[in-house]
CSV table of C-alpha atoms in Angstrom, one decimal:
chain,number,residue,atom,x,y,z
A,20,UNK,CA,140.5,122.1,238.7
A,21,UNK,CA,138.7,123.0,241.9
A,22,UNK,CA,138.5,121.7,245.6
A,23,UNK,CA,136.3,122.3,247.9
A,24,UNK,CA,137.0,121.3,251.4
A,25,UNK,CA,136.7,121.9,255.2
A,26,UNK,CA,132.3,121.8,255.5
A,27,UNK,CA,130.9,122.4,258.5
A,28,UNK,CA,128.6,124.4,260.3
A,29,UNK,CA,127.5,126.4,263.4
A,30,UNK,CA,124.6,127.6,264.5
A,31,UNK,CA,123.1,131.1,263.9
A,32,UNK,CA,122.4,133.2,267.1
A,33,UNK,CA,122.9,136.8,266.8
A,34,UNK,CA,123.1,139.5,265.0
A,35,UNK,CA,125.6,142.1,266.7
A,36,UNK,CA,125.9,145.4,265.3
A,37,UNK,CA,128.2,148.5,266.0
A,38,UNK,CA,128.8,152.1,264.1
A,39,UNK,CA,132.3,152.9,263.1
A,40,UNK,CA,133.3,156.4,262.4
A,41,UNK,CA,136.6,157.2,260.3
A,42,UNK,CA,138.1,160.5,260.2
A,43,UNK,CA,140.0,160.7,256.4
A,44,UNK,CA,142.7,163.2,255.4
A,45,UNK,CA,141.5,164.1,251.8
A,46,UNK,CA,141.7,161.7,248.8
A,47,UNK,CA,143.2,158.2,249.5
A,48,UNK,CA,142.9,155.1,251.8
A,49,UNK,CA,142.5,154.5,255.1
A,50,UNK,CA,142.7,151.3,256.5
A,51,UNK,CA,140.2,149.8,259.1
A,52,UNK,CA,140.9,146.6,259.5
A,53,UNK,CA,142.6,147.2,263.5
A,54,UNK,CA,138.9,148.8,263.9
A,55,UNK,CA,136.9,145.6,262.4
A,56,UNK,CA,139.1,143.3,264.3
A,57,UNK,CA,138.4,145.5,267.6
A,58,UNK,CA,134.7,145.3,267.0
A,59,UNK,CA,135.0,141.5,266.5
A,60,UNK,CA,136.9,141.5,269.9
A,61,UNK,CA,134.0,143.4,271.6
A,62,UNK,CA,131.7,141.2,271.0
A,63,UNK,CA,133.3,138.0,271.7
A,64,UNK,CA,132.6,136.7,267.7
A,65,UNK,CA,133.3,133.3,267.0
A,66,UNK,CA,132.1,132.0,263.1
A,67,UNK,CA,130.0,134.1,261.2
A,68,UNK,CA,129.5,136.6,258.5
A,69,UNK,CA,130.7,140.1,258.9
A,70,UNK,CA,128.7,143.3,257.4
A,71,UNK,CA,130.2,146.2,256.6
A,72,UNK,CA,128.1,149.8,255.1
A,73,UNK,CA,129.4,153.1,254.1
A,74,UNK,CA,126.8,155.8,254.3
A,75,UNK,CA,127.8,158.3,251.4
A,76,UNK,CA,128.2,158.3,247.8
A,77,UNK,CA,131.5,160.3,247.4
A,78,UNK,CA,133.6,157.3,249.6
A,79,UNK,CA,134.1,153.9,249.7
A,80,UNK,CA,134.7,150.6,251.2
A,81,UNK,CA,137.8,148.4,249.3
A,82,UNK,CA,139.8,145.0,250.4
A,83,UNK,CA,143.4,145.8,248.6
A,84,UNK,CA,146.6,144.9,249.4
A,85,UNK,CA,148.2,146.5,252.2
A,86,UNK,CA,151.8,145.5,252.1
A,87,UNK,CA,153.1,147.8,249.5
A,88,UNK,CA,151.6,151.3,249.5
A,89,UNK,CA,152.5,151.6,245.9
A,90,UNK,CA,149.6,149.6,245.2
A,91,UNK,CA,147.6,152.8,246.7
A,92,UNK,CA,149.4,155.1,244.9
A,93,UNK,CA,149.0,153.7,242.0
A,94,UNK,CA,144.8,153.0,242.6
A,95,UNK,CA,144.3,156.5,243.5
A,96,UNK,CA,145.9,157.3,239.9
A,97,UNK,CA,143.7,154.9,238.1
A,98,UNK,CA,140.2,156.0,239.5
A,99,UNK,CA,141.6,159.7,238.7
A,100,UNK,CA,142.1,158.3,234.9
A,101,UNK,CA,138.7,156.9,234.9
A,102,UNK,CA,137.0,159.7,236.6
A,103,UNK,CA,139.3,162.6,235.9
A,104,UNK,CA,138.1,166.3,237.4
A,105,UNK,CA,137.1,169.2,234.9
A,106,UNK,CA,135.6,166.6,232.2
A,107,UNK,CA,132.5,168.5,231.4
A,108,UNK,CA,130.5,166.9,234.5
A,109,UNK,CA,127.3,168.7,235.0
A,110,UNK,CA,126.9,168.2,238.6
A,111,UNK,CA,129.7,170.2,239.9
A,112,UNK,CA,127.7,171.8,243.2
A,113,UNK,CA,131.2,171.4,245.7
A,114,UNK,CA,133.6,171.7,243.1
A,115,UNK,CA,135.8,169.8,241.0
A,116,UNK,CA,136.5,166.7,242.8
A,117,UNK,CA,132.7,166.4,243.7
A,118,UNK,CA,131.1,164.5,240.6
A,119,UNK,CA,134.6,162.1,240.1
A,120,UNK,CA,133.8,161.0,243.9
A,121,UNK,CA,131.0,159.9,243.2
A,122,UNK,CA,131.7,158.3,240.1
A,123,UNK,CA,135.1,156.4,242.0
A,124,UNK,CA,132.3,155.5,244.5
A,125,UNK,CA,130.1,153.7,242.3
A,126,UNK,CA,132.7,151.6,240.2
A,127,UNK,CA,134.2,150.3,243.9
A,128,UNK,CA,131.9,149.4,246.6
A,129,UNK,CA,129.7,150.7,249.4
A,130,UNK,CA,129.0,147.4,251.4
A,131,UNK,CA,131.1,144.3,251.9
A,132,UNK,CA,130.8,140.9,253.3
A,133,UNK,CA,133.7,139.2,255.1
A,134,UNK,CA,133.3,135.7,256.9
A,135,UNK,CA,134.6,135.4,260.4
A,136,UNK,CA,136.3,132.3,261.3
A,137,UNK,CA,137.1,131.9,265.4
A,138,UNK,CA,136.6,135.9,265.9
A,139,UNK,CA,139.1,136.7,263.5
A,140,UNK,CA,138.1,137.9,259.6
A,141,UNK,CA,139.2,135.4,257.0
A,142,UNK,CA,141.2,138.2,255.0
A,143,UNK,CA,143.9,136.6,252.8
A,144,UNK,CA,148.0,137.3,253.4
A,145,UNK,CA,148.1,140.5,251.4
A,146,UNK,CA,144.1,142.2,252.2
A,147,UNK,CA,143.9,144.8,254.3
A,148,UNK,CA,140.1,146.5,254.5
A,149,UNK,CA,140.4,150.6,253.4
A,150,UNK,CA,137.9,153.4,253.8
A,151,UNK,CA,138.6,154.7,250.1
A,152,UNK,CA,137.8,158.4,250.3
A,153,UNK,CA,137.5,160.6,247.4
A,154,UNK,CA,136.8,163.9,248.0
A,155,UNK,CA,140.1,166.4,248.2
A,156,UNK,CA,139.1,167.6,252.0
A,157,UNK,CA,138.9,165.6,255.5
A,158,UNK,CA,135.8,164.1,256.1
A,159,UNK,CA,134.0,162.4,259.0
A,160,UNK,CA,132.6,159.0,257.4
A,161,UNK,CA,130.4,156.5,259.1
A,162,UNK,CA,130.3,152.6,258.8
A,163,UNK,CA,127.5,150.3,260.3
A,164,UNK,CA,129.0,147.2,260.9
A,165,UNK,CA,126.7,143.7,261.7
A,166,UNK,CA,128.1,140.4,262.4
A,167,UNK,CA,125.5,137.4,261.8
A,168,UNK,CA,126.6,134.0,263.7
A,169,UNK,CA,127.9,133.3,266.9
B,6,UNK,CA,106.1,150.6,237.8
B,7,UNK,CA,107.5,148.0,240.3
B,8,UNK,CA,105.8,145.2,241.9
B,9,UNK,CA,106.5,143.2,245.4
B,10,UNK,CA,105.5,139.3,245.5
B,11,UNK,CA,106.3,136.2,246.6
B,12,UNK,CA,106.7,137.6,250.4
B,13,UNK,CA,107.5,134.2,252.7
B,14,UNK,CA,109.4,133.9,255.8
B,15,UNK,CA,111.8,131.0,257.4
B,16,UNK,CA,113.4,130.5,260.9
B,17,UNK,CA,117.6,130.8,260.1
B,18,UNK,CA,119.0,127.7,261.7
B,19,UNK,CA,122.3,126.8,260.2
B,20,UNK,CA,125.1,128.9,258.7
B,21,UNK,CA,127.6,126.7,257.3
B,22,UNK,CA,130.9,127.0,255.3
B,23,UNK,CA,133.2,125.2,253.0
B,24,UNK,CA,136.4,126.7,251.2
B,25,UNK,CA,136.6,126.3,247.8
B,26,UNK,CA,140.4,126.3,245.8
B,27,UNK,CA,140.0,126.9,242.4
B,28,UNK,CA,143.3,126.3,239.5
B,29,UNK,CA,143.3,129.1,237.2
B,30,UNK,CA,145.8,129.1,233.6
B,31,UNK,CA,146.3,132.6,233.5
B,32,UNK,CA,144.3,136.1,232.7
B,33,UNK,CA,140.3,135.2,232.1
B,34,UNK,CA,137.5,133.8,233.6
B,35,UNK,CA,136.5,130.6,235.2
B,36,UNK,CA,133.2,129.3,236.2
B,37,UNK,CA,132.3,128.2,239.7
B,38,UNK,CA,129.2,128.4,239.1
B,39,UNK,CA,128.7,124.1,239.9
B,40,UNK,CA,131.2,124.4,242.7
B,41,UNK,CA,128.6,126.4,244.2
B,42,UNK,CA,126.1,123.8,243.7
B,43,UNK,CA,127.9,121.2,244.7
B,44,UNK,CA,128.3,123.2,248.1
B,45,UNK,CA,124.7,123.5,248.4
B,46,UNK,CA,123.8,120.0,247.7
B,47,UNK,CA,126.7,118.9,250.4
B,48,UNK,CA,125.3,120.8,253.0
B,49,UNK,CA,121.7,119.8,252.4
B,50,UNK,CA,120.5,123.6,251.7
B,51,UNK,CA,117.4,124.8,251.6
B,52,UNK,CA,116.8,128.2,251.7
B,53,UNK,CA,118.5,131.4,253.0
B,54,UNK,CA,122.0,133.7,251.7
B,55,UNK,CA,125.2,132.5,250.2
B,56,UNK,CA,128.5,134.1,250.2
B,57,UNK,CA,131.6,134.3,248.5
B,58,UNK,CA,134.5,135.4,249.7
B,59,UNK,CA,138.2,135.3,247.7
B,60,UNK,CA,140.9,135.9,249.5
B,61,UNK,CA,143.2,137.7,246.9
B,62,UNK,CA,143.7,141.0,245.6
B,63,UNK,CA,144.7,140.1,241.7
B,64,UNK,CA,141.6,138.3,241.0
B,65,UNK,CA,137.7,138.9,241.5
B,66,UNK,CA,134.3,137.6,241.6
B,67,UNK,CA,132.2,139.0,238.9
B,68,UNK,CA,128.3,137.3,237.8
B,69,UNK,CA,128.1,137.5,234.2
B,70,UNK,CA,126.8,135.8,231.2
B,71,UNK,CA,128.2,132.1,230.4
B,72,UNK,CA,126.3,131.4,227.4
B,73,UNK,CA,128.3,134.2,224.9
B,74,UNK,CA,132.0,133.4,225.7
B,75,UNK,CA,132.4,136.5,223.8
B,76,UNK,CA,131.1,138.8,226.5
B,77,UNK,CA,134.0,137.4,228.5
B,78,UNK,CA,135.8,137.8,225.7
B,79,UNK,CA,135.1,141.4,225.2
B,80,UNK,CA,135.3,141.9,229.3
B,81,UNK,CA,138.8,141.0,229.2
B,82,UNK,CA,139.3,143.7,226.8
B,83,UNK,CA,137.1,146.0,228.4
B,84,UNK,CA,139.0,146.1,232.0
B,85,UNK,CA,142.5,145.9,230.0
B,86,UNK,CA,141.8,149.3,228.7
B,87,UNK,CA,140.9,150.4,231.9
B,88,UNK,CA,143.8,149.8,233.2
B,89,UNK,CA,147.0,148.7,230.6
B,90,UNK,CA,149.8,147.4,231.6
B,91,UNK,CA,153.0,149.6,231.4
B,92,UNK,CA,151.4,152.8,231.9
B,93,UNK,CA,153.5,154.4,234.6
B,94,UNK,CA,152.7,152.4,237.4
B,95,UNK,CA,154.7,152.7,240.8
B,96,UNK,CA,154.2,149.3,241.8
B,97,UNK,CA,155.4,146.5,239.3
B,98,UNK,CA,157.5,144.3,241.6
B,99,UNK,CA,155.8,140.9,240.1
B,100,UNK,CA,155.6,142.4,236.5
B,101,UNK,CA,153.3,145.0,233.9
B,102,UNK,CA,150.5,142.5,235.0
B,103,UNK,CA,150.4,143.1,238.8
B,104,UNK,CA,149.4,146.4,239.0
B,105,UNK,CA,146.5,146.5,236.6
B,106,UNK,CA,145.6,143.0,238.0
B,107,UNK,CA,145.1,145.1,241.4
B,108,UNK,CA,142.9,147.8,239.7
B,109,UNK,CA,141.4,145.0,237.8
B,110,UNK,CA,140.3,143.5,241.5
B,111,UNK,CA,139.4,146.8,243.1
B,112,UNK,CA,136.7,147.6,240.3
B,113,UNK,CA,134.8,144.4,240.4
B,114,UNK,CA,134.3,142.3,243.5
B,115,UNK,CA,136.1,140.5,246.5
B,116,UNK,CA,132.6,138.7,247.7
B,117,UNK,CA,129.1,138.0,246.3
B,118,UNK,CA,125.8,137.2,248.1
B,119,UNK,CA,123.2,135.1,246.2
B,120,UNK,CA,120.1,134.6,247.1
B,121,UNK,CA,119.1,130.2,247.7
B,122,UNK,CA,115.9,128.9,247.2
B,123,UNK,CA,115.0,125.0,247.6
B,124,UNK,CA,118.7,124.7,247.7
B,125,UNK,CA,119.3,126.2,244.1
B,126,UNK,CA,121.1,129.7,243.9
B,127,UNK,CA,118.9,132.1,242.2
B,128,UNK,CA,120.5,132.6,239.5
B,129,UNK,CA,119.0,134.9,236.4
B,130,UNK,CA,118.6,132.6,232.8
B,131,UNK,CA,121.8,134.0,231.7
B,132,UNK,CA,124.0,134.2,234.7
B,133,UNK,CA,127.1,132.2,236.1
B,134,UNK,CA,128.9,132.9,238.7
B,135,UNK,CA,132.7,133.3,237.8
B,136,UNK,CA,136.3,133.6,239.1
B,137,UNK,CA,137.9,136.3,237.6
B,138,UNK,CA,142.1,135.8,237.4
B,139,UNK,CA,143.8,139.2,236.5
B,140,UNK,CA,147.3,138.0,236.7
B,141,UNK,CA,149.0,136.4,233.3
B,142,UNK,CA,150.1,133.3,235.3
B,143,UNK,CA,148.3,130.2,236.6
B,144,UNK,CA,147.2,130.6,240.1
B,145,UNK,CA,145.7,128.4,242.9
B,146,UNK,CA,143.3,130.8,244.5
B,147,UNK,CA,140.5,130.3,247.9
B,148,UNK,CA,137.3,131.1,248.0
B,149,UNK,CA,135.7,131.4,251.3
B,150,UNK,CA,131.8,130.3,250.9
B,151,UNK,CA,128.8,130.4,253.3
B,152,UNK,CA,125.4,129.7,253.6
B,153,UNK,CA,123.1,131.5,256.3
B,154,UNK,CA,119.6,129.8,256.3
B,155,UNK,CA,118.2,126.4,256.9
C,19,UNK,CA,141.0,158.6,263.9
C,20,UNK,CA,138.2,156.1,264.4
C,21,UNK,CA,135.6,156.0,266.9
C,22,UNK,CA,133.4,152.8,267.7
C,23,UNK,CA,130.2,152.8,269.6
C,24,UNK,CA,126.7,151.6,270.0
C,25,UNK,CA,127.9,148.2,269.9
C,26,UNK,CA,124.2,146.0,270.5
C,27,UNK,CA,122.8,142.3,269.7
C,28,UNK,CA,119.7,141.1,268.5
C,29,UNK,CA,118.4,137.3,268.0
C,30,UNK,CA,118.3,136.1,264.5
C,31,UNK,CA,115.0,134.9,263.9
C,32,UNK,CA,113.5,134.8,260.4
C,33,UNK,CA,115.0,135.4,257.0
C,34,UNK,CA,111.7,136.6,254.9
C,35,UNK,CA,112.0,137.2,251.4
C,36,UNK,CA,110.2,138.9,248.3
C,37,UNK,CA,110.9,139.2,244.3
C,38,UNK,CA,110.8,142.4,243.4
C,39,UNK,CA,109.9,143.8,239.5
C,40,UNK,CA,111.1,146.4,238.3
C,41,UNK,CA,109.6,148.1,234.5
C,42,UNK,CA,112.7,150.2,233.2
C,43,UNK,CA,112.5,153.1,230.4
C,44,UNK,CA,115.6,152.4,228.7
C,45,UNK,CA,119.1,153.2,229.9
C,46,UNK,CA,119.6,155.3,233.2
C,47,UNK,CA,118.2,155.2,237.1
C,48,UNK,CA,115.0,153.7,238.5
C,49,UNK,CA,114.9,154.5,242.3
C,50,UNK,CA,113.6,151.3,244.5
C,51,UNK,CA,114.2,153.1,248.1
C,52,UNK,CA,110.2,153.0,248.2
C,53,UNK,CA,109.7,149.8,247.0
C,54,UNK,CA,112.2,148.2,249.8
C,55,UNK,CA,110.9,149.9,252.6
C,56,UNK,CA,107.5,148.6,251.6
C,57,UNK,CA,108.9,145.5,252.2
C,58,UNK,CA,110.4,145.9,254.9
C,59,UNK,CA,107.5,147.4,256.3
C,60,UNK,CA,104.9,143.9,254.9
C,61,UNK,CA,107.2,142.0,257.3
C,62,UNK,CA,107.0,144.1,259.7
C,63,UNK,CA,111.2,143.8,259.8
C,64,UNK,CA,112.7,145.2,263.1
C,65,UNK,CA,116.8,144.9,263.0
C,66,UNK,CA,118.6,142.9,260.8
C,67,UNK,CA,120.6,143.1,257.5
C,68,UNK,CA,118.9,143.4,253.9
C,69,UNK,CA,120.3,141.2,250.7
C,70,UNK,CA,119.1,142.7,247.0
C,71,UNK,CA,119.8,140.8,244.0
C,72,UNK,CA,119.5,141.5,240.5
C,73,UNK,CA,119.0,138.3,238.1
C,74,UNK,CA,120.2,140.2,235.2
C,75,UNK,CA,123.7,140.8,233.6
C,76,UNK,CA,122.8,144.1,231.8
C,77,UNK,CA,121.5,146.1,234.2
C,78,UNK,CA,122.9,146.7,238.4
C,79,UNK,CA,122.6,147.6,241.5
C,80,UNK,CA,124.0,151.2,243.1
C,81,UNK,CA,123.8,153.0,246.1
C,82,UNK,CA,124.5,156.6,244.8
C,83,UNK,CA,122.9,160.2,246.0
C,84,UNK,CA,119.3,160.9,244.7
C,85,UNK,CA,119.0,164.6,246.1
C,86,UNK,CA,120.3,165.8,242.4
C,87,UNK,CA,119.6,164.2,239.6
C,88,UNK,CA,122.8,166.2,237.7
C,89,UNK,CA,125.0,163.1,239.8
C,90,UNK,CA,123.3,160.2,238.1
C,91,UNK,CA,123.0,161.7,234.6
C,92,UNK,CA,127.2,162.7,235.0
C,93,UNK,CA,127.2,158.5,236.2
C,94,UNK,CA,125.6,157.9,233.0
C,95,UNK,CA,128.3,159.4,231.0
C,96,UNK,CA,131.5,158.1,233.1
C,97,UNK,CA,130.2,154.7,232.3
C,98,UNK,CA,129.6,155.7,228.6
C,99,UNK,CA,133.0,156.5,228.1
C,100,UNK,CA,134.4,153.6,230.3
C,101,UNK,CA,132.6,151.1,227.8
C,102,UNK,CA,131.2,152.8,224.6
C,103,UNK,CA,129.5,151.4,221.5
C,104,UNK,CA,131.1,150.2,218.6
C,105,UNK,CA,134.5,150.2,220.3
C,106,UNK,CA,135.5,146.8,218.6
C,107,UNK,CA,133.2,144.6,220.7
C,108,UNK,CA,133.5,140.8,219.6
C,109,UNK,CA,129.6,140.3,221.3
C,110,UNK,CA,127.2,142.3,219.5
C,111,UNK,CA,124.6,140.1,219.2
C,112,UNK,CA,121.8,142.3,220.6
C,113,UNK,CA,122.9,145.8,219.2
C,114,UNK,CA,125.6,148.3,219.7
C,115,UNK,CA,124.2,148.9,223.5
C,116,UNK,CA,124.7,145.1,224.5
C,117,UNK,CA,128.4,144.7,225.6
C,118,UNK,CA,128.4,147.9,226.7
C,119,UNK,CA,125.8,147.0,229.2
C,120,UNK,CA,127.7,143.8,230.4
C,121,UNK,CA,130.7,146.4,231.2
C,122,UNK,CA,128.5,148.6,232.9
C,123,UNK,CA,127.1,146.0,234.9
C,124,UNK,CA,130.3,144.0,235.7
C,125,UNK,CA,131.6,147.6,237.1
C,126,UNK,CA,129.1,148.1,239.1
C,127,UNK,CA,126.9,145.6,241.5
C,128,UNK,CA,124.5,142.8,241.0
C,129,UNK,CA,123.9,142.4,244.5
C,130,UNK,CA,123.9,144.8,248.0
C,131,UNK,CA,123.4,144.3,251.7
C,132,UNK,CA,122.3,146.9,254.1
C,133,UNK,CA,121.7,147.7,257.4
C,134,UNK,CA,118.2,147.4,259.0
C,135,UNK,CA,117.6,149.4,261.9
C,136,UNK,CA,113.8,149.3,263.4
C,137,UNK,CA,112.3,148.3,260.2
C,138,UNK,CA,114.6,151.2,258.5
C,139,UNK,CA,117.3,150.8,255.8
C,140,UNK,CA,120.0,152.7,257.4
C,141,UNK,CA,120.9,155.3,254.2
C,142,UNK,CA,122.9,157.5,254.5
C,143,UNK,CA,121.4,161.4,254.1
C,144,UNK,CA,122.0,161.5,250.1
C,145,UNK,CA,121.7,157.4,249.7
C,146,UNK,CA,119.4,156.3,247.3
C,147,UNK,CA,119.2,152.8,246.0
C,148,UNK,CA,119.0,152.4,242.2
C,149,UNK,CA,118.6,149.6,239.5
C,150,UNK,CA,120.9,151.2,237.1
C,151,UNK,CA,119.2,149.9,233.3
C,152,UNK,CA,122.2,149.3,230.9
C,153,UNK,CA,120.4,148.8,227.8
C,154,UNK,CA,118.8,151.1,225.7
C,155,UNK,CA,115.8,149.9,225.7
C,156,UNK,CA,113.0,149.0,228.4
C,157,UNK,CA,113.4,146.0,230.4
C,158,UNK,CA,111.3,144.3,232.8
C,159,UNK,CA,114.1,143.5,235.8
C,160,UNK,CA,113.6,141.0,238.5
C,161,UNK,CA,115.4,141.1,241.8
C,162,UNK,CA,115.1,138.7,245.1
C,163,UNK,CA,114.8,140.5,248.5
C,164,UNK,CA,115.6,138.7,251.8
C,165,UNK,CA,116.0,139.9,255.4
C,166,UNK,CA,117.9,138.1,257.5
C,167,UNK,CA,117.3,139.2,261.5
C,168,UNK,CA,114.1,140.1,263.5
């Protein structure tokens, strides 16, 4: 069974655009939803679509629970299963945890959409929007982020 | 050898939303794929970008074949071995289906944008647009859905 | 620590759109960078954000490095072993590649949005975008373009 409620619409009148730069730790998430909801601030965002771009291959973007950290924990372990280090990978240029980054990066995601509803991102009770790095060392990592509507 | 055609241009005018609640009966998929088109129809659409937004983190969006209903079948299977329940997860507060329902979520997709032409989403021959439920219970979960365009 | 800046707006305008085809060699990478700026450059695009969608459900969309080709031939064999042939697949009604590809594809993306900035996609360094072919064999793939800014 399915419902679909609530239709309306606004209308479409700019696109506003910022870059967001995250500094990471090593391996594991870091969340940015504060930062999203600070850009959203900035530019006085009512409805809308919000656009968010990672621009490397060995990070990436993921809308997980935040409540429990376990969850993390226990994501970091399963991308490690899937993409475990020293498993014959021929590209292995910055060592070990180079070619499993890349391979974490490509089975989560490296844009997202998110609508906006009265400024505020329509995230449900238990998402929380992480920068999912995957290399073993800190790294710098830039975002673009776009919101189309009003 | 690639090859660029059909090149046309609109003015965007509109961008309109809806929520969509959808019933699922446990692990599995369930096609929205008319729930979409009844948004389209509602709303008068023409053409422009649709998005779809769910606002959990034990379920996903995933277009796939709905002609086979063994791929989704063998999907089920597929994701299960990626990530099996009782397999030394930290979090398991809501059962051995939580966590992989989590990992289940993080390696397919929160939102989708479909392209709409003439008020039809473009949809390839062979695909439908499906809610993906990772948890083994029945659950009531939102969608979030947009149109940017005219 | 996160930094935000160059926070700008620009007037949405137009959404133009394009198919794209794509001729694929069998299983592996085909880079359309190229063909996407060319659109971008025939509509003369200035800011804005780009939609790609593939109408397919063996084959997918991936933002990964194309400096060295070692990355996406290692990408090749993660998702091999993620969803091999003749692992006990129920839908095999095209060959020992066809579920496989379905996996592949439902692990990966069938549709991206990126950043337009001056008529640029805004790629990271090593970002290149690929239509990752799941099946062994060629495949003539169709996607859908469409710009939405000025």
């Amino acid at each position: 069974m399915t419902g679909l409620s609530s239709i309306h619409s606004v209308p479409v009148e700019q696109i506003a655009t910022a870059t967001l730069s995250v500094e990471t730790a090593g391996e594991g998430f870091f969340e940015i939803t504060r930062d999203v909801a600070r850009f959203l601030k900035k530019i006085n965002a009512r409805d809308g679509v919000l656009f968010l771009y990672l621009r490397h291959t060995s990070a990436s973007l993921v809308i997980q629970e935040n409540a429990d950290p376990d969850v993390r924990t226990d994501l970091v372990t399963a991308l490690k299963r899937v993409a475990p280090a020293n498993a014959g990978w021929v590209h292995e240029v910055e060592g070990p945890d180079d070619m499993p980054a890349h391979i974490k990066a490509a089975l989560t995601q490296t844009q997202l959409c998110i609508p906006v509803d009265n400024g505020k991102p329509m995230l449900g009770t238990w998402q929380g929007i992480h920068l999912f790095e995957h290399r073993a060392a800190p790294h710098r990592r830039e975002l673009v982020l776009h919101l189309i509507g009003e």
